[in-house]
PDB file of C-alpha atoms and ligand atoms in Angstrom:
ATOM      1  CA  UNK A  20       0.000   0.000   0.000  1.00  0.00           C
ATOM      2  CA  UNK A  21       1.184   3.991  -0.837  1.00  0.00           C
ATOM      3  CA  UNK A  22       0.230   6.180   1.555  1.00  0.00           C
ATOM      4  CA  UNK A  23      -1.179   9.696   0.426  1.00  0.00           C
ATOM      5  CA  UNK A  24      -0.906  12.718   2.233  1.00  0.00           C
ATOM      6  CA  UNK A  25      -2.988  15.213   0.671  1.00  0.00           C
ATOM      7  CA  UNK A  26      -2.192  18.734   1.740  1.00  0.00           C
ATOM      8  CA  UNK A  27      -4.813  21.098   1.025  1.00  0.00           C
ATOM      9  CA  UNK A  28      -5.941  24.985   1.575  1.00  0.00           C
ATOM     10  CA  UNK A  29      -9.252  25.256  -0.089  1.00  0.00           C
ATOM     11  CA  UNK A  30     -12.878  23.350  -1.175  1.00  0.00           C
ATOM     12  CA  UNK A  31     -10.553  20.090  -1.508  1.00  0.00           C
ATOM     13  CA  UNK A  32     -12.596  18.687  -4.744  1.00  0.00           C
ATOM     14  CA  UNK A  33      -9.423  17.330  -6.285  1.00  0.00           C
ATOM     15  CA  UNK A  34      -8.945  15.189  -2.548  1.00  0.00           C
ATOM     16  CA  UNK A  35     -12.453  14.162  -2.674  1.00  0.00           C
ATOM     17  CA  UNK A  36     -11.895  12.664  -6.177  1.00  0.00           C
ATOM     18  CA  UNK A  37      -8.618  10.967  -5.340  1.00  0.00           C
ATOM     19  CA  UNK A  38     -10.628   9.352  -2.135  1.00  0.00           C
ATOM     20  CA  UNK A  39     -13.976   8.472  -4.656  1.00  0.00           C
ATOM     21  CA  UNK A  40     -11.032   6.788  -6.734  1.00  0.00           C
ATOM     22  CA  UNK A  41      -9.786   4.754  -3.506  1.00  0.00           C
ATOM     23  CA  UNK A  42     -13.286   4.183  -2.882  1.00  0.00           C
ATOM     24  CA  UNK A  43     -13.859   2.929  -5.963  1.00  0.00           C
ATOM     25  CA  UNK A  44     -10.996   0.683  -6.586  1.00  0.00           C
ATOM     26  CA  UNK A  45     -10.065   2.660  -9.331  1.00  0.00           C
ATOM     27  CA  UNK A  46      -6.372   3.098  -6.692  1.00  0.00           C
ATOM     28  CA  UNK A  47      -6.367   0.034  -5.187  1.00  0.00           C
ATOM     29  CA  UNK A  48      -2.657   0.193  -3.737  1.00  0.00           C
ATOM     30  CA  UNK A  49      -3.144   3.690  -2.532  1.00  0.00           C
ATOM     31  CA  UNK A  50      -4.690   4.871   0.849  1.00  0.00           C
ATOM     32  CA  UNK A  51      -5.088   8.408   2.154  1.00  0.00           C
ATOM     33  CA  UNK A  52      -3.347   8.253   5.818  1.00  0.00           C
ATOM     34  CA  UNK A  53      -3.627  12.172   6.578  1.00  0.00           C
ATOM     35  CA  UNK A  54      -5.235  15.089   5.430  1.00  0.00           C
ATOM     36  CA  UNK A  55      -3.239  18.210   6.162  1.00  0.00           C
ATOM     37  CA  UNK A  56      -4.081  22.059   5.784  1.00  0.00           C
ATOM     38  CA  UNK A  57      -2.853  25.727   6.447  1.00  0.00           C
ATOM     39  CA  UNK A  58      -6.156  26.646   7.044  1.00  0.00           C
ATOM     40  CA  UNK A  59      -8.243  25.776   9.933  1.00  0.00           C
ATOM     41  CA  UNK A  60     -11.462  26.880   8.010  1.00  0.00           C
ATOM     42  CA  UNK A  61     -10.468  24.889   5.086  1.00  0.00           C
ATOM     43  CA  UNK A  62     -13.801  23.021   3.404  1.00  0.00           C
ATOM     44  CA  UNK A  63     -11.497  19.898   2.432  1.00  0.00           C
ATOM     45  CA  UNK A  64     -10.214  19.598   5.843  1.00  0.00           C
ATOM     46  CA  UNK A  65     -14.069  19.197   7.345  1.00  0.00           C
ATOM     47  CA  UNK A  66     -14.601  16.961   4.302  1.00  0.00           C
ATOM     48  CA  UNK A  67     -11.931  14.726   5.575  1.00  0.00           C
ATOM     49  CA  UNK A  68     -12.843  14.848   9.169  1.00  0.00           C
ATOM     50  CA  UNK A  69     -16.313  13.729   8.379  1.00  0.00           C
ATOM     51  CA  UNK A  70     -14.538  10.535   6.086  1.00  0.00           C
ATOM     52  CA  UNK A  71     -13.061   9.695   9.739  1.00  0.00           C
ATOM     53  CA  UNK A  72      -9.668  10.875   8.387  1.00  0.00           C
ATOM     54  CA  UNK A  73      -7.409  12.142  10.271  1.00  0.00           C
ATOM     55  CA  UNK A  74      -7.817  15.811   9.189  1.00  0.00           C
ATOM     56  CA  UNK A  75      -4.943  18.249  10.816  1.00  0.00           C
ATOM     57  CA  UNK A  76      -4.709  22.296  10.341  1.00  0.00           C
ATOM     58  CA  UNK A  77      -0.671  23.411  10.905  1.00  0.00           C
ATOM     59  CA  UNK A  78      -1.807  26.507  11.344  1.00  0.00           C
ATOM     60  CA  UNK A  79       1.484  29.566  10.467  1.00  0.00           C
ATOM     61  CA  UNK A  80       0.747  31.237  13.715  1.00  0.00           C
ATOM     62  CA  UNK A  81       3.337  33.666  12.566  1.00  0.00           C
ATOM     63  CA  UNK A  82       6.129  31.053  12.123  1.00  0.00           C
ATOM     64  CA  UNK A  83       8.586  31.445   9.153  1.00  0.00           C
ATOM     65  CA  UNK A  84       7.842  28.626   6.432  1.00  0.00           C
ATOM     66  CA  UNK A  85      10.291  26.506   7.035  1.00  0.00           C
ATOM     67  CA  UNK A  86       9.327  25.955  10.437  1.00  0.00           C
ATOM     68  CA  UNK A  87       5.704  25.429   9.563  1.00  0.00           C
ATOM     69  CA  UNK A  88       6.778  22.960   6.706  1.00  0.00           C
ATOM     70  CA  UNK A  89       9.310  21.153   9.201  1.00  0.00           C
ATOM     71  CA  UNK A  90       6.102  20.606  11.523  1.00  0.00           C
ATOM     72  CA  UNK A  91       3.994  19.209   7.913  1.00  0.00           C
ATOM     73  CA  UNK A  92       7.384  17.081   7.342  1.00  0.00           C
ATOM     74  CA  UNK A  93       7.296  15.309  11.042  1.00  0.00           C
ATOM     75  CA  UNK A  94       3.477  14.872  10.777  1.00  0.00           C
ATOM     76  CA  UNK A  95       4.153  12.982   7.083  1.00  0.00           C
ATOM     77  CA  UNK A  96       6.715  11.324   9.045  1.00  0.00           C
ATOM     78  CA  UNK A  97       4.647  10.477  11.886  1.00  0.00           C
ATOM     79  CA  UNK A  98       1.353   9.222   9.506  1.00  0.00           C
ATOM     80  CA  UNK A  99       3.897   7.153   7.564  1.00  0.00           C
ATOM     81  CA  UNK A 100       3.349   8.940   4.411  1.00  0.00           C
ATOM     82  CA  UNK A 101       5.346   7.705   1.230  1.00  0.00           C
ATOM     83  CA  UNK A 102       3.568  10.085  -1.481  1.00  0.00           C
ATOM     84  CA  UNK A 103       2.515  13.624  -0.677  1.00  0.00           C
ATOM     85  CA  UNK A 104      -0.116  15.068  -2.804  1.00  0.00           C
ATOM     86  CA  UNK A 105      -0.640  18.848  -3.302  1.00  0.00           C
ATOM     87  CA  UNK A 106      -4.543  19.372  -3.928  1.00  0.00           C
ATOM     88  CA  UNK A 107      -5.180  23.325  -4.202  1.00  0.00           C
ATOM     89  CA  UNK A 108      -2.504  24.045  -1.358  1.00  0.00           C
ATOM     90  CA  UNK A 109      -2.230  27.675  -1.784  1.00  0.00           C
ATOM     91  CA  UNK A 110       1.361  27.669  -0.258  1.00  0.00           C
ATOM     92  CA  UNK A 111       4.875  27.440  -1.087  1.00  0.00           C
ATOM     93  CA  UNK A 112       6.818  24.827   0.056  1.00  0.00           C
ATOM     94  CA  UNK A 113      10.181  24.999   1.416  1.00  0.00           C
ATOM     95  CA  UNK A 114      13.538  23.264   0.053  1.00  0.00           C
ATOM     96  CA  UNK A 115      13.549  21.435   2.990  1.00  0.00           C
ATOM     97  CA  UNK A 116      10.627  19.862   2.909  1.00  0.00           C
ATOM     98  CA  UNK A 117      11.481  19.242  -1.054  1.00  0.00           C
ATOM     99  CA  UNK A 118      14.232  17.597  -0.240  1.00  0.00           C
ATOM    100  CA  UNK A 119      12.267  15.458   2.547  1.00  0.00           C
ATOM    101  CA  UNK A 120      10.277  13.596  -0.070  1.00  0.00           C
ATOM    102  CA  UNK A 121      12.585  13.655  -3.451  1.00  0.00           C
ATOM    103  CA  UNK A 122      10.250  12.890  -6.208  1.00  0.00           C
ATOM    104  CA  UNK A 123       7.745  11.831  -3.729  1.00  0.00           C
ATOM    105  CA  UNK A 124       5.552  14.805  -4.027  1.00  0.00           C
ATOM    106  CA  UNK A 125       2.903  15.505  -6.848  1.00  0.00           C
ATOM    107  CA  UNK A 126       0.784  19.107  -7.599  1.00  0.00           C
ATOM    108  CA  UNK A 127      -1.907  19.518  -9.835  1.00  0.00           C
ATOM    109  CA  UNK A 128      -2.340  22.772 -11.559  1.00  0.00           C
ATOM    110  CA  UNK A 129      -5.120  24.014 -13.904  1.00  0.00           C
ATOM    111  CA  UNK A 130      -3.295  24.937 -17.469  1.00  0.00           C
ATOM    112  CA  UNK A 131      -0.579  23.072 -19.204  1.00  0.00           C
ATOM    113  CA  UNK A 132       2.432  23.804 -17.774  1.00  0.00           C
ATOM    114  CA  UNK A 133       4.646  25.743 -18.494  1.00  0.00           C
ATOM    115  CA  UNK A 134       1.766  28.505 -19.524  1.00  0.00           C
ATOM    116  CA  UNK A 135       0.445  30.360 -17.226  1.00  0.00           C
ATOM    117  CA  UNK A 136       1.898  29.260 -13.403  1.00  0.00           C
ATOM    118  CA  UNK A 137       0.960  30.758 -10.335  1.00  0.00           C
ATOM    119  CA  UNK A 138      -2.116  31.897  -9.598  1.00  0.00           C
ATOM    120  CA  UNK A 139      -5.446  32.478 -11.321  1.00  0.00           C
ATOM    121  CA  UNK A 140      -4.301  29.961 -14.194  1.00  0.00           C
ATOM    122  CA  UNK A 141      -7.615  30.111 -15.831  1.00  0.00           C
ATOM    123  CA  UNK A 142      -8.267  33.857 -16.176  1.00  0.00           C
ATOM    124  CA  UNK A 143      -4.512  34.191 -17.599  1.00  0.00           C
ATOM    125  CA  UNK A 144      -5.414  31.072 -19.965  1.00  0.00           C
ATOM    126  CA  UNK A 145      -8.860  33.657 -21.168  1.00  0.00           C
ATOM    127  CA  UNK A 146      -6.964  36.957 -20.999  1.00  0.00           C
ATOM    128  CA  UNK A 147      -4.218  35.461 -23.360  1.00  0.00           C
ATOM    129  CA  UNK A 148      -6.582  34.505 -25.552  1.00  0.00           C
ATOM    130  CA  UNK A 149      -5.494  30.514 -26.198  1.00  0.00           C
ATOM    131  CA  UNK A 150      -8.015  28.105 -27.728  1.00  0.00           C
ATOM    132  CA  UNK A 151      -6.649  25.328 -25.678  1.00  0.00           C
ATOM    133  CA  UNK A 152      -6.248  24.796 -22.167  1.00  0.00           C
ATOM    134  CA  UNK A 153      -6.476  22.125 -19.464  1.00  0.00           C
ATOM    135  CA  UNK A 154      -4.490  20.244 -16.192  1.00  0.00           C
ATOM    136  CA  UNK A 155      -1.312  19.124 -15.308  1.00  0.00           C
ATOM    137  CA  UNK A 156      -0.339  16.859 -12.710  1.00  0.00           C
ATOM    138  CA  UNK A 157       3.439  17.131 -12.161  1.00  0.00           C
ATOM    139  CA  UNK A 158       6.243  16.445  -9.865  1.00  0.00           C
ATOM    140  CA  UNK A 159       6.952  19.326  -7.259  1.00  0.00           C
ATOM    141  CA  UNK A 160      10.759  20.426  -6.861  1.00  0.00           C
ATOM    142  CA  UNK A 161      12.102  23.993  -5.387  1.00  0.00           C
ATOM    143  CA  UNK A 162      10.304  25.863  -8.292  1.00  0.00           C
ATOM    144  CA  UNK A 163       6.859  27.003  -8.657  1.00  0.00           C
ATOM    145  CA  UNK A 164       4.930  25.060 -10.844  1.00  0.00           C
ATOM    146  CA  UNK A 165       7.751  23.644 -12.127  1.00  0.00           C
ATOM    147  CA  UNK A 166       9.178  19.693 -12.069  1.00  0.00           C
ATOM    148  CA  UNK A 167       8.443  17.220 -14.793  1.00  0.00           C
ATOM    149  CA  UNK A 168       5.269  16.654 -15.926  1.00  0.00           C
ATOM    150  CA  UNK A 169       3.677  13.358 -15.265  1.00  0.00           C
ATOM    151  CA  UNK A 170       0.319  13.810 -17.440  1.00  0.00           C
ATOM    152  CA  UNK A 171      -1.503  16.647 -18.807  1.00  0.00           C
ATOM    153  CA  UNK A 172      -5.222  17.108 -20.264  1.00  0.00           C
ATOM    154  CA  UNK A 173      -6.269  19.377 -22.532  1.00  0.00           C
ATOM    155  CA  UNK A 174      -9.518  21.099 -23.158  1.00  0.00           C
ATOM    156  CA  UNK A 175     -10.635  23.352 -26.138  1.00  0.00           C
ATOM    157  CA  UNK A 176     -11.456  27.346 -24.776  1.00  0.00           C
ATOM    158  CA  UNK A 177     -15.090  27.821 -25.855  1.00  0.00           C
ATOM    159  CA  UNK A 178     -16.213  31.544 -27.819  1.00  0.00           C
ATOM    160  CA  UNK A 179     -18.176  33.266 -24.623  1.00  0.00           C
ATOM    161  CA  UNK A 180     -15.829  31.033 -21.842  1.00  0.00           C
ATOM    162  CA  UNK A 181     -15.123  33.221 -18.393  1.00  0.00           C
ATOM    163  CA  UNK A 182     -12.614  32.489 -16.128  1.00  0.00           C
ATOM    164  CA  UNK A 183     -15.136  30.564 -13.991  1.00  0.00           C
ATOM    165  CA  UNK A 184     -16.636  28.782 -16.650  1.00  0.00           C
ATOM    166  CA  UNK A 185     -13.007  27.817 -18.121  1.00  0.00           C
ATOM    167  CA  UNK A 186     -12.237  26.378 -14.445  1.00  0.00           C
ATOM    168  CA  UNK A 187     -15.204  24.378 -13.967  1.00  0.00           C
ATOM    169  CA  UNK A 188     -14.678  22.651 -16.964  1.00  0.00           C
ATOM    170  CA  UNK A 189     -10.852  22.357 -16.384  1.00  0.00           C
ATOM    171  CA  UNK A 190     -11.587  20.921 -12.901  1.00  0.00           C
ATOM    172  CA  UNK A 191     -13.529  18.093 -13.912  1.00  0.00           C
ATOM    173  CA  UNK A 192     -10.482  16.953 -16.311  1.00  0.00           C
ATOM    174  CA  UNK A 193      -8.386  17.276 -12.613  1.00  0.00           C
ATOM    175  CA  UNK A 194     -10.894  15.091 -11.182  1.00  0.00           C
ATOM    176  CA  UNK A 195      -9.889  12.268 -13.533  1.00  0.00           C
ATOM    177  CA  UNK A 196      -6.376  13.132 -13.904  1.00  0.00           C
ATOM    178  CA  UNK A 197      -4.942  13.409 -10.452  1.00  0.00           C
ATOM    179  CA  UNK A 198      -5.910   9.814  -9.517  1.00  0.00           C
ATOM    180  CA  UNK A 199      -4.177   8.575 -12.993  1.00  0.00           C
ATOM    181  CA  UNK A 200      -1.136  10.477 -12.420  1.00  0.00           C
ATOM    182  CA  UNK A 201      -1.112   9.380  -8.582  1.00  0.00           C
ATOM    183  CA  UNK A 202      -1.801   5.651 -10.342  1.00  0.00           C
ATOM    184  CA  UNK A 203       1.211   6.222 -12.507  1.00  0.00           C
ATOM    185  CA  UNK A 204       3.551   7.456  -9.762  1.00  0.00           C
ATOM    186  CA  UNK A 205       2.548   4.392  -8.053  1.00  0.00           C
ATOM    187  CA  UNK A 206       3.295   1.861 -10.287  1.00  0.00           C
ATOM    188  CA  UNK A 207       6.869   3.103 -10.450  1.00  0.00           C
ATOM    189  CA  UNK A 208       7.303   1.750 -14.303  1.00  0.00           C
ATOM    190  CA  UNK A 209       8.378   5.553 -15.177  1.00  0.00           C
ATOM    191  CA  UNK A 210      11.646   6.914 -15.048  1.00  0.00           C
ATOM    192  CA  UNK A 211      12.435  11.132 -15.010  1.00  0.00           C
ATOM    193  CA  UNK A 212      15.190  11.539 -17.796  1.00  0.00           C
ATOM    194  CA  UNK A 213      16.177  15.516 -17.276  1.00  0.00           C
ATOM    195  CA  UNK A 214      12.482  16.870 -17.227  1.00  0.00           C
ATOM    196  CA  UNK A 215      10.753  13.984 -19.584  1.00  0.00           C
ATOM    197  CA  UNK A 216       8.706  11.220 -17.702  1.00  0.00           C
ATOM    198  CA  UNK A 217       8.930   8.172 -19.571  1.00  0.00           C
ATOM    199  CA  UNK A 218       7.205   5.547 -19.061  1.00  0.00           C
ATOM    200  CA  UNK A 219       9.177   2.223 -19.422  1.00  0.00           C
ATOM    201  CA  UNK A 220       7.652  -1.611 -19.249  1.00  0.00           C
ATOM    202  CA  UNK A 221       6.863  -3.748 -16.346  1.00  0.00           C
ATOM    203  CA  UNK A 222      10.383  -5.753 -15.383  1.00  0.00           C
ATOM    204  CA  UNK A 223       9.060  -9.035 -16.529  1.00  0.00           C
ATOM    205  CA  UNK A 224       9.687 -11.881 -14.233  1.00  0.00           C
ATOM    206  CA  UNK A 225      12.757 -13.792 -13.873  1.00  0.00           C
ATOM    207  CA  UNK A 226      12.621 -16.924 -15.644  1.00  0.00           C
ATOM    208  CA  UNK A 227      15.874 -19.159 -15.014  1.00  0.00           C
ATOM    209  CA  UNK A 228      17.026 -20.534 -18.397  1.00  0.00           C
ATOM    210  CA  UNK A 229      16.326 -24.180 -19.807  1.00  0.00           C
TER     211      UNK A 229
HETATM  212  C1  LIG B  30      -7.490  23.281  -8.455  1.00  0.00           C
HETATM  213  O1  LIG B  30      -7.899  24.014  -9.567  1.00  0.00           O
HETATM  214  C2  LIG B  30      -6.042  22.860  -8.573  1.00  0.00           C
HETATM  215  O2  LIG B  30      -5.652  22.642  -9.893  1.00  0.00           O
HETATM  216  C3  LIG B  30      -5.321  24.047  -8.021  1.00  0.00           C
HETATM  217  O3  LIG B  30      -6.111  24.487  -6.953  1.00  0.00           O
HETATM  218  C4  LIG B  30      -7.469  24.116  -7.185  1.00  0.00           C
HETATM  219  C5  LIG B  30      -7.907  23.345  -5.993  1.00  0.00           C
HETATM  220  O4  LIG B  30      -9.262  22.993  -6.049  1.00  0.00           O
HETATM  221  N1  LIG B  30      -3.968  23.709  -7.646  1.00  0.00           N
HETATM  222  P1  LIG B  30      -9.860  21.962  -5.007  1.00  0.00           P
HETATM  223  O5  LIG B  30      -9.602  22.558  -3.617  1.00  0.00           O
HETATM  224  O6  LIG B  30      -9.179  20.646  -5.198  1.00  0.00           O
HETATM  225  O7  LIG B  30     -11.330  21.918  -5.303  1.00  0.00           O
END
């Protein structure tokens, strides 16, 4: 079994479909061991507690972001989390806690990467004026929005789309995509040449010769 830790700041859709996808066998060697958040007031995080997950805000009280990641790091540690999955967390994270999980830590971010990072993806995606958007779900390293891409969806831009009706459509192409990438990650027949994930064969078994 993987164990997921989803860290989340916000409604926590993309967590809810990643759990519907445990639920529905659709992961079968994942689990979701801990739910973390920056927020308290978080939806995702009351989602989770009412799952019976354990569902913990790491609030920043102030403290620098290192010290609030070193606190997500020990309670990763603690839940015995071996893939951490970012699902709308609206923060940073540290080198340190990079470097706690090397390519053991997956994002999903609505546009394909490398256009239009950071925030409000979808209303830079309309303002630009492209024809095609969609998700990515990619590896996290020190960089925003950055480390190779694992998959990536795309979506034609309709004549009259808004920001908000770009994103609705874009999220329910997450919804499907973050359990495949997590599926993908899992099954460790991938390797990361450079940036490029590429996807190799299962070892086949060893048969001793005649
Ligand atoms: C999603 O659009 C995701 O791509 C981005 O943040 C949003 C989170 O939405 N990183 P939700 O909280 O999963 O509903």
């Amino acid at each position: 079994m993987t164990r997921l830790g989803i860290l989340l700041s916000g409604r926590g859709s993309n967590f809810l479909a990643i759990h519907r996808a445990i639920h529905h066998g659709h992961l079968p060697e994942a689990e979701i061991a801990v739910v973390l958040s920056n927020r308290m007031d978080a939806l995702g995080l009351a989602a989770a507690h009412e799952l019976g997950l354990p569902a913990i805000a790491v609030a920043a009280n102030g403290c620098k972001r290192a010290e609030q990641d070193a606190e997500l790091v020990s309670l990763l540690h603690q839940y015995r989390v071996d893939l951490v999955c970012l699902a709308g967390y609206m923060r940073l994270i540290s080198p340190g806690f990079v470097r706690a999980f090397p390519d053991r830590i997956l994002n999903i971010h609505p546009s394909l990467l490398p256009a239009f990072p950071g925030l409000h993806a979808q209303r830079q995606a309309i303002e630009y004026g492209v024809t095609i958007s969609g998700c990515t779900v990619h590896f996290v390293d020190e960089e925003l929005d950055h480390g190779a891409v694992i998959l990536q969806r795309s979506i034609p831009v309709e004549d009259g789309d808004t920001a908000e009706s770009l994103a609705a459509r874009i999220l329910e192409q997450e919804h499907r995509a973050y359990p495949e990438g997590i599926a993908r990650v899992i099954s460790r027949n991938y390797e990361v040449q450079g940036r490029r994930y590429v996807r190799i064969r299962p070892q086949a078994a060893h048969t001793p010769s005649a």
